[in-house]
Amino acid sequence: MDITHLLNRVLEVWRTTTTDDGYGGQETTLTRRADVAAKVDQPSASERMLAQQAGSQHTHSVYLLPGADVRRGDELRGDGQTLRVLHVITPSGPVYRKAECELTQEETDG
């Protein structure tokens, strides 16, 4: 089964990287890693309830190709949205990967 025809958005994958700062400490930066084809859905009521019971805010499910390099802690950005990846699930038959995400809102000065 191929899900490529269902993936109707392109999202940027941003990942936190840590490097030595040359003074005995480290610098952490967010770096754009790749673009991935995706389908973004809102989770079902039962998925939201399970997330809440686990202390998580699962607001969106992002479906990806099985080989997409998306990891917990990544940010997926596109169409004015930023989604923080909470978990990544690959079913036993690797037809797709599913990233459970939380929509984050930018703070504005006001």
Coordinates of C-alpha atoms in Angstrom, one line a residue:
M1 CA 0.0 0.0 0.0
D2 CA 1.3 3.4 -0.9
I3 CA 0.1 6.6 0.9
T4 CA 1.9 9.1 -1.2
H5 CA -1.3 10.3 -2.8
L6 CA -2.7 11.2 0.6
L7 CA 0.2 13.4 1.6
N8 CA -1.0 16.9 0.7
R9 CA 1.4 19.2 2.5
V10 CA 5.1 19.8 2.8
L11 CA 6.5 20.4 6.3
E12 CA 9.9 21.6 7.3
V13 CA 11.7 19.4 9.9
W14 CA 13.6 21.4 12.5
R15 CA 15.8 19.6 15.1
T16 CA 17.7 20.8 18.1
T17 CA 21.4 20.3 17.8
T18 CA 24.0 20.8 20.5
T19 CA 27.6 21.8 19.8
D20 CA 30.6 22.7 22.0
D21 CA 31.0 26.5 22.3
G22 CA 34.8 26.2 22.7
Y23 CA 34.7 27.5 26.3
G24 CA 33.7 24.3 28.1
G25 CA 30.0 24.7 27.5
Q26 CA 27.5 24.0 24.8
E27 CA 25.3 25.9 22.4
T28 CA 21.9 24.6 21.4
T29 CA 20.3 25.7 18.2
L30 CA 17.3 24.7 16.1
T31 CA 18.4 23.7 12.6
R32 CA 16.3 23.0 9.5
R33 CA 17.0 19.4 8.6
A34 CA 14.7 18.5 5.7
D35 CA 11.3 18.9 4.1
V36 CA 8.8 16.0 4.3
A37 CA 5.5 15.2 2.6
A38 CA 2.8 14.9 5.2
K39 CA -0.9 14.8 5.9
V40 CA -2.0 16.6 9.1
D41 CA -5.2 15.5 10.9
Q42 CA -6.8 16.2 14.2
P43 CA -6.7 13.2 16.5
S44 CA -9.8 11.2 17.4
A45 CA -11.5 11.8 20.8
S46 CA -10.0 8.6 22.1
E47 CA -6.5 9.5 21.0
R48 CA -6.8 12.9 22.7
M49 CA -8.2 11.3 25.9
L50 CA -5.2 8.8 26.0
A51 CA -2.8 11.7 25.5
Q52 CA -4.4 13.7 28.3
Q53 CA -4.2 10.7 30.6
A54 CA -0.5 10.5 29.9
G55 CA 0.0 14.2 30.6
S56 CA 0.4 15.1 26.9
Q57 CA -1.3 17.6 24.6
H58 CA -1.8 15.6 21.4
T59 CA -3.5 18.1 19.1
H60 CA -2.6 16.8 15.7
S61 CA -1.6 13.6 14.0
V62 CA 0.9 13.9 11.2
Y63 CA 1.2 11.0 8.7
L64 CA 4.5 10.6 6.9
L65 CA 6.2 8.2 4.5
P66 CA 7.9 5.2 6.4
G67 CA 11.4 6.6 5.8
A68 CA 10.8 10.1 6.9
D69 CA 13.5 11.3 9.4
V70 CA 11.2 12.7 12.0
R71 CA 11.9 12.2 15.7
R72 CA 10.5 13.1 19.1
G73 CA 11.3 16.7 20.0
D74 CA 11.5 17.8 16.3
E75 CA 9.4 20.7 15.1
L76 CA 7.3 20.4 11.9
R77 CA 6.6 23.8 10.3
G78 CA 4.4 24.8 7.4
D79 CA 1.4 26.8 6.4
G80 CA 1.8 29.1 9.4
Q81 CA 1.8 26.3 12.0
T82 CA 4.5 24.9 14.2
L83 CA 3.9 21.3 15.5
R84 CA 6.1 19.9 18.2
V85 CA 6.6 16.1 17.9
L86 CA 5.6 14.2 21.0
H87 CA 5.9 10.6 19.8
V88 CA 6.6 8.9 16.5
I89 CA 4.9 5.6 15.8
T90 CA 5.6 3.1 13.0
P91 CA 3.0 0.3 12.6
S92 CA 4.2 -3.3 12.2
G93 CA 3.6 -3.1 8.5
P94 CA 5.8 -0.1 7.6
V95 CA 3.3 1.6 5.3
Y96 CA 3.5 5.0 7.1
R97 CA 4.9 6.8 10.2
K98 CA 2.6 8.7 12.4
A99 CA 3.9 11.6 14.5
E100 CA 1.7 12.6 17.4
C101 CA 2.2 16.4 17.8
E102 CA 1.2 19.5 19.7
L103 CA 0.4 22.7 17.9
T104 CA 2.4 25.5 19.5
Q105 CA 1.6 29.2 19.3
E106 CA 4.1 31.9 18.9
E107 CA 4.2 34.5 21.6
T108 CA 3.6 38.0 20.3
D109 CA 4.6 41.3 21.8
G110 CA 1.6 43.3 22.6

